[in-house]
PDB file of C-alpha atoms in Angstrom:
ATOM      1  CA  MET A  28     164.758  19.265 127.751  1.00 48.00           C
ATOM      2  CA  THR A  29     165.180  23.031 127.823  1.00 61.00           C
ATOM      3  CA  SER A  30     164.330  25.029 130.892  1.00 74.00           C
ATOM      4  CA  MET A  31     161.871  27.905 130.885  1.00 74.00           C
ATOM      5  CA  PRO A  32     163.391  31.367 130.671  1.00 84.00           C
ATOM      6  CA  GLN A  33     163.433  33.762 133.615  1.00 86.00           C
ATOM      7  CA  LYS A  34     160.856  36.010 131.914  1.00 87.00           C
ATOM      8  CA  PHE A  35     158.020  34.905 129.621  1.00 88.00           C
ATOM      9  CA  VAL A  36     154.393  35.492 128.593  1.00 89.00           C
ATOM     10  CA  ILE A  37     151.616  32.907 128.780  1.00 89.00           C
ATOM     11  CA  PHE A  38     148.564  33.639 126.646  1.00 92.00           C
ATOM     12  CA  ASP A  39     145.139  32.190 125.975  1.00 94.00           C
ATOM     13  CA  LEU A  40     142.355  32.883 123.486  1.00 95.00           C
ATOM     14  CA  GLU A  41     138.602  32.473 123.315  1.00 96.00           C
ATOM     15  CA  THR A  42     137.147  32.090 119.828  1.00 96.00           C
ATOM     16  CA  THR A  43     133.883  31.759 117.926  1.00 96.00           C
ATOM     17  CA  GLY A  44     134.729  28.156 116.999  1.00 95.00           C
ATOM     18  CA  LEU A  45     137.500  25.665 116.316  1.00 94.00           C
ATOM     19  CA  ASP A  46     138.572  26.563 112.760  1.00 94.00           C
ATOM     20  CA  PRO A  47     141.298  29.235 112.647  1.00 91.00           C
ATOM     21  CA  HIS A  48     140.557  29.888 108.955  1.00 89.00           C
ATOM     22  CA  GLU A  49     136.838  30.540 109.433  1.00 91.00           C
ATOM     23  CA  ASP A  50     136.298  31.489 113.077  1.00 94.00           C
ATOM     24  CA  ARG A  51     137.382  34.603 114.958  1.00 93.00           C
ATOM     25  CA  ILE A  52     139.128  35.486 118.197  1.00 94.00           C
ATOM     26  CA  ILE A  53     136.691  37.024 120.675  1.00 96.00           C
ATOM     27  CA  GLU A  54     139.009  37.428 123.672  1.00 96.00           C
ATOM     28  CA  MET A  55     142.767  37.570 124.159  1.00 94.00           C
ATOM     29  CA  GLY A  56     144.450  37.334 127.527  1.00 94.00           C
ATOM     30  CA  ALA A  57     148.085  37.190 128.600  1.00 93.00           C
ATOM     31  CA  ILE A  58     150.162  37.086 131.766  1.00 90.00           C
ATOM     32  CA  LYS A  59     153.745  38.357 131.853  1.00 88.00           C
ATOM     33  CA  VAL A  60     155.910  36.447 134.310  1.00 86.00           C
ATOM     34  CA  ASP A  61     159.293  37.390 135.718  1.00 84.00           C
ATOM     35  CA  LYS A  62     160.233  34.446 137.948  1.00 78.00           C
ATOM     36  CA  GLN A  63     162.477  36.483 140.256  1.00 75.00           C
ATOM     37  CA  LYS A  64     159.908  39.256 140.716  1.00 74.00           C
ATOM     38  CA  LEU A  65     157.156  36.682 141.204  1.00 66.00           C
ATOM     39  CA  LEU A  66     159.081  35.004 144.016  1.00 58.00           C
ATOM     40  CA  GLU A  67     159.726  38.360 145.699  1.00 63.00           C
ATOM     41  CA  THR A  68     156.334  40.058 145.312  1.00 66.00           C
ATOM     42  CA  LEU A  69     153.861  37.468 143.983  1.00 61.00           C
ATOM     43  CA  ASP A  70     153.044  40.049 141.279  1.00 64.00           C
ATOM     44  CA  THR A  71     152.315  39.361 137.631  1.00 68.00           C
ATOM     45  CA  MET A  72     151.358  41.761 134.872  1.00 87.00           C
ATOM     46  CA  SER A  73     148.265  40.862 132.907  1.00 89.00           C
ATOM     47  CA  TRP A  74     146.563  42.055 129.741  1.00 93.00           C
ATOM     48  CA  GLN A  75     143.117  41.193 128.405  1.00 94.00           C
ATOM     49  CA  CYS A  76     140.802  42.460 125.703  1.00 94.00           C
ATOM     50  CA  PHE A  77     137.597  41.541 123.952  1.00 96.00           C
ATOM     51  CA  VAL A  78     137.482  41.725 120.149  1.00 95.00           C
ATOM     52  CA  LYS A  79     134.523  43.342 118.367  1.00 93.00           C
ATOM     53  CA  GLN A  80     132.383  40.977 116.292  1.00 92.00           C
ATOM     54  CA  SER A  81     129.981  41.669 113.453  1.00 89.00           C
ATOM     55  CA  GLU A  82     128.046  38.410 113.889  1.00 92.00           C
ATOM     56  CA  PRO A  83     126.282  37.194 117.056  1.00 95.00           C
ATOM     57  CA  LEU A  84     127.907  34.369 119.016  1.00 96.00           C
ATOM     58  CA  SER A  85     126.370  30.921 119.006  1.00 96.00           C
ATOM     59  CA  GLY A  86     124.615  29.728 122.135  1.00 97.00           C
ATOM     60  CA  PHE A  87     127.281  27.030 122.493  1.00 97.00           C
ATOM     61  CA  ILE A  88     130.130  29.588 122.550  1.00 97.00           C
ATOM     62  CA  LYS A  89     128.235  31.859 124.944  1.00 97.00           C
ATOM     63  CA  ASN A  90     127.742  28.936 127.354  1.00 97.00           C
ATOM     64  CA  LEU A  91     131.308  27.649 126.946  1.00 96.00           C
ATOM     65  CA  THR A  92     133.097  30.987 127.406  1.00 96.00           C
ATOM     66  CA  GLY A  93     130.631  33.067 129.414  1.00 96.00           C
ATOM     67  CA  ILE A  94     131.132  35.849 126.849  1.00 96.00           C
ATOM     68  CA  THR A  95     128.022  37.604 125.579  1.00 95.00           C
ATOM     69  CA  ASP A  96     127.326  39.607 122.414  1.00 95.00           C
ATOM     70  CA  GLU A  97     126.944  42.703 124.586  1.00 93.00           C
ATOM     71  CA  MET A  98     130.475  42.259 125.950  1.00 93.00           C
ATOM     72  CA  LEU A  99     131.796  42.348 122.376  1.00 94.00           C
ATOM     73  CA  LYS A 100     130.028  45.613 121.565  1.00 88.00           C
ATOM     74  CA  ASP A 101     131.166  47.572 124.623  1.00 77.00           C
ATOM     75  CA  ASP A 102     132.999  50.869 124.072  1.00 78.00           C
ATOM     76  CA  GLU A 103     136.199  49.332 125.459  1.00 78.00           C
ATOM     77  CA  THR A 104     136.073  46.362 123.068  1.00 83.00           C
ATOM     78  CA  GLU A 105     138.871  46.466 120.480  1.00 87.00           C
ATOM     79  CA  ALA A 106     138.738  46.012 116.718  1.00 87.00           C
ATOM     80  CA  GLU A 107     140.875  43.139 115.352  1.00 85.00           C
ATOM     81  CA  ALA A 108     143.901  45.296 114.471  1.00 83.00           C
ATOM     82  CA  GLU A 109     143.921  47.130 117.810  1.00 88.00           C
ATOM     83  CA  ALA A 110     143.547  43.883 119.763  1.00 89.00           C
ATOM     84  CA  LEU A 111     146.438  42.236 117.949  1.00 86.00           C
ATOM     85  CA  GLN A 112     148.642  45.329 118.291  1.00 86.00           C
ATOM     86  CA  GLY A 113     147.812  45.519 121.993  1.00 89.00           C
ATOM     87  CA  PHE A 114     148.869  41.888 122.327  1.00 89.00           C
ATOM     88  CA  PHE A 115     152.168  42.569 120.508  1.00 85.00           C
ATOM     89  CA  ASP A 116     152.811  45.648 122.635  1.00 87.00           C
ATOM     90  CA  PHE A 117     152.194  43.719 125.852  1.00 89.00           C
ATOM     91  CA  VAL A 118     154.402  40.777 124.813  1.00 87.00           C
ATOM     92  CA  GLY A 119     157.334  42.947 123.732  1.00 86.00           C
ATOM     93  CA  ASP A 120     160.382  40.726 123.377  1.00 84.00           C
ATOM     94  CA  TYR A 121     159.308  38.107 125.926  1.00 86.00           C
ATOM     95  CA  PRO A 122     159.134  34.460 124.792  1.00 86.00           C
ATOM     96  CA  LEU A 123     155.581  33.164 124.365  1.00 85.00           C
ATOM     97  CA  TYR A 124     153.889  30.113 125.835  1.00 86.00           C
ATOM     98  CA  ALA A 125     150.278  29.140 125.171  1.00 85.00           C
ATOM     99  CA  TYR A 126     147.830  27.139 127.251  1.00 80.00           C
ATOM    100  CA  ASN A 127     146.731  25.225 124.156  1.00 86.00           C
ATOM    101  CA  GLU A 128     149.610  25.971 121.797  1.00 85.00           C
ATOM    102  CA  LYS A 129     148.413  24.320 118.589  1.00 86.00           C
ATOM    103  CA  PHE A 130     144.976  25.918 118.855  1.00 90.00           C
ATOM    104  CA  ASP A 131     146.045  29.402 120.003  1.00 89.00           C
ATOM    105  CA  VAL A 132     149.046  29.719 117.674  1.00 85.00           C
ATOM    106  CA  GLY A 133     146.908  28.522 114.771  1.00 86.00           C
ATOM    107  CA  PHE A 134     144.438  31.325 115.389  1.00 88.00           C
ATOM    108  CA  VAL A 135     147.081  34.028 115.787  1.00 85.00           C
ATOM    109  CA  ASN A 136     148.922  32.821 112.667  1.00 81.00           C
ATOM    110  CA  ASN A 137     145.681  33.014 110.660  1.00 81.00           C
ATOM    111  CA  TYR A 138     144.487  36.210 112.332  1.00 76.00           C
ATOM    112  CA  TYR A 139     147.616  38.197 111.558  1.00 71.00           C
ATOM    113  CA  PRO A 140     147.332  38.161 107.733  1.00 69.00           C
ATOM    114  CA  ARG A 141     143.634  39.118 107.919  1.00 66.00           C
ATOM    115  CA  VAL A 142     144.540  42.150 109.996  1.00 65.00           C
ATOM    116  CA  TYR A 143     147.878  43.225 108.546  1.00 60.00           C
ATOM    117  CA  MET A 144     147.830  41.712 105.039  1.00 48.00           C
ATOM    118  CA  GLY A 145     151.297  40.324 105.640  1.00 48.00           C
ATOM    119  CA  GLY A 146     153.035  37.548 107.461  1.00 45.00           C
ATOM    120  CA  TRP A 147     153.207  36.943 111.188  1.00 45.00           C
ATOM    121  CA  TYR A 148     156.691  35.471 110.881  1.00 41.00           C
ATOM    122  CA  GLY A 149     158.255  38.709 109.678  1.00 38.00           C
ATOM    123  CA  HIS A 150     156.675  41.036 112.224  1.00 39.00           C
ATOM    124  CA  ARG A 151     159.242  42.039 114.847  1.00 41.00           C
ATOM    125  CA  GLY A 152     160.435  38.439 115.077  1.00 39.00           C
ATOM    126  CA  TYR A 153     157.395  37.150 116.964  1.00 44.00           C
ATOM    127  CA  GLY A 154     157.019  33.984 114.923  1.00 43.00           C
ATOM    128  CA  ARG A 155     160.350  32.625 116.123  1.00 37.00           C
ATOM    129  CA  ARG A 156     159.486  32.775 119.796  1.00 44.00           C
ATOM    130  CA  TRP A 157     156.777  30.180 120.293  1.00 43.00           C
ATOM    131  CA  ARG A 158     157.675  27.740 123.062  1.00 41.00           C
TER     132      ARG A 158
END
């Protein structure tokens, strides 16, 4: 068993459904952890954004996530490309961990080509860092 690194990012997504090929990410959130700094100051760095949607959310997703259509139309809500770039910028070169890895990684892996018309695995080495 490998030990966790000293510094890492944990992320989580909210989506419009369960299918990464058909559904969309509606919220991205991440926490950057530096174990030494955390022990000294109890501080973490966090990042969060909502992703603009063209279709209304289902009642089920609204009830499950607490996210409303209005929250996804706010002036501070990001478009897909800006949300994903903000996520990459926040993560930097930190290793990634996900709350629900198979689900979250599946969405990011399918989201990336829609946004960038390329492959996640070639972009700044991110694809090699899933934990």
